[in-house]
Amino acid sequence: MLNQIIQDAINEQINNELYSSYSYLSMSAYCEHKQFAGAASWMRIQSQEEYNHAMRLYDFLIARNGRVELSPIAQPAIDFDSIPNVFVQALEQEKVVTNQIDALYELAFKEKAFAALVELEWFVQEQVDEEKAARDIVHKFEMIKEDPAALLDLDRELGARDASDAE
Ligand code: MG
């Protein structure tokens, strides 16, 4: 059984993951608006991935006989400076989530919530992958700058992301 402190913190992280999902969906909509269909598809898959993260914590709370308490999801950004800037913002968002996961892990450690620690280990590792994926794309946009042919190529590459890889 999870104590109330851990339950509240996991419920808060469910909200953080849902916000992250909502934010990626808004980024996807912006990319569609700018006719970058590949980037839009990448962001939409990422949104689904964040939803899956929320549901992982949701299922964990239920498995531990905890209570899921959903709260309002904040409005995400709607406008961005450019397509490359969308990915810069995505990387910044992942850094924020990494800090949230680290804080939750530290709390679970302090509260001796061992099952939660094991569950959260997956999230600690996932954040390493999430930051790397976003950073790699930001780096590619920095390299190609305004070259239209290279931008089209990168959009095609982003569009090739497989929806089934959304963990
Ligand atoms: Mg996540």
XYZ file of N, CA and C in Angstrom, residues 13-25 42-57 90 93-94 97 100-101 122-123 126-127 130 161 166-167:
129
model
N 2.307 13.473 -11.092
C 3.088 13.104 -12.275
C 2.193 12.614 -13.412
N 1.076 11.977 -13.079
C 0.110 11.603 -14.126
C -0.329 12.880 -14.851
N -0.610 13.925 -14.083
C -1.018 15.207 -14.681
C 0.126 15.793 -15.520
N 1.357 15.689 -15.022
C 2.515 16.200 -15.781
C 2.674 15.474 -17.118
N 2.474 14.157 -17.099
C 2.622 13.368 -18.337
C 1.485 13.703 -19.311
N 0.282 13.902 -18.765
C -0.849 14.267 -19.632
C -0.643 15.664 -20.218
N -0.085 16.563 -19.406
C 0.234 17.897 -19.934
C 1.264 17.777 -21.059
N 2.258 16.929 -20.836
C 3.292 16.714 -21.847
C 2.664 16.178 -23.139
N 1.735 15.237 -22.999
C 1.020 14.695 -24.155
C 0.249 15.797 -24.886
N -0.430 16.623 -24.118
C -1.239 17.728 -24.659
C -0.340 18.740 -25.366
N 0.806 19.009 -24.768
C 1.751 19.959 -25.328
C 2.309 19.456 -26.676
N 2.663 18.160 -26.722
C 3.146 17.590 -27.992
C 2.052 17.606 -29.059
N 0.817 17.413 -28.639
C -0.286 17.448 -29.605
C -0.426 18.859 -30.179
N 5.634 13.006 -36.233
C 6.579 12.683 -35.135
C 6.023 13.174 -33.803
N 5.515 14.405 -33.795
C 4.978 14.999 -32.568
C 3.707 14.293 -32.105
N 2.912 13.854 -33.060
C 1.679 13.149 -32.705
C 1.995 11.796 -32.060
N 3.002 11.107 -32.587
C 3.438 9.840 -31.977
C 3.994 10.116 -30.582
N 4.736 11.212 -30.448
C 5.303 11.575 -29.144
C 4.195 11.875 -28.133
N 3.138 12.525 -28.607
C 1.987 12.811 -27.747
C 1.386 11.502 -27.222
N 1.263 10.528 -28.111
C 0.727 9.208 -27.723
C 1.652 8.549 -26.694
N 2.956 8.714 -26.911
C 3.929 8.125 -25.984
C 3.759 8.709 -24.576
N 3.558 10.022 -24.494
C 3.370 10.662 -23.181
C 2.071 10.207 -22.526
N 1.042 10.023 -23.344
C -0.218 9.467 -22.819
C 0.041 8.084 -22.219
N 0.845 7.281 -22.933
C 1.176 5.940 -22.429
C 1.940 6.016 -21.106
N 2.802 7.031 -20.951
C 3.525 7.206 -19.680
C 2.536 7.491 -18.541
N 1.574 8.367 -18.821
C 0.554 8.687 -17.812
C -0.191 7.417 -17.407
N -0.541 6.600 -18.415
C -1.313 5.391 -18.131
C -0.496 4.340 -17.393
N 0.805 4.362 -17.594
C 1.686 3.447 -16.856
C 1.611 3.748 -15.356
N 1.645 5.041 -15.016
C 1.540 5.452 -13.610
C 0.125 5.218 -13.075
N 10.548 21.288 -27.270
C 10.341 19.879 -26.875
C 11.484 19.405 -25.975
N 11.110 20.893 -22.584
C 10.044 20.195 -21.862
C 10.548 18.873 -21.296
N 11.345 18.150 -22.079
C 11.875 16.870 -21.588
C 12.810 17.079 -20.393
N 10.621 17.440 -17.434
C 10.080 16.138 -17.016
C 11.157 15.316 -16.301
N 11.245 16.408 -12.844
C 10.055 15.920 -12.128
C 10.232 14.455 -11.723
N 10.723 13.651 -12.663
C 10.927 12.209 -12.386
C 11.999 12.032 -11.312
N 12.195 2.729 -14.553
C 11.900 2.715 -15.992
C 11.809 4.158 -16.515
N 11.186 5.025 -15.739
C 11.010 6.419 -16.157
C 12.341 7.182 -16.175
N 13.928 6.110 -19.318
C 13.172 6.661 -20.447
C 13.547 8.126 -20.694
N 13.748 8.883 -19.622
C 14.091 10.301 -19.785
C 15.445 10.492 -20.454
N 14.533 10.065 -24.039
C 13.695 11.169 -24.529
C 14.534 12.420 -24.794
N 9.068 7.967 -38.582
C 8.997 7.371 -37.234
C 7.788 6.440 -37.135
N 6.125 3.912 -29.909
C 5.747 4.800 -28.797
C 5.536 3.981 -27.522
N 6.560 3.910 -26.697
C 6.490 3.133 -25.449
C 5.659 3.852 -24.398
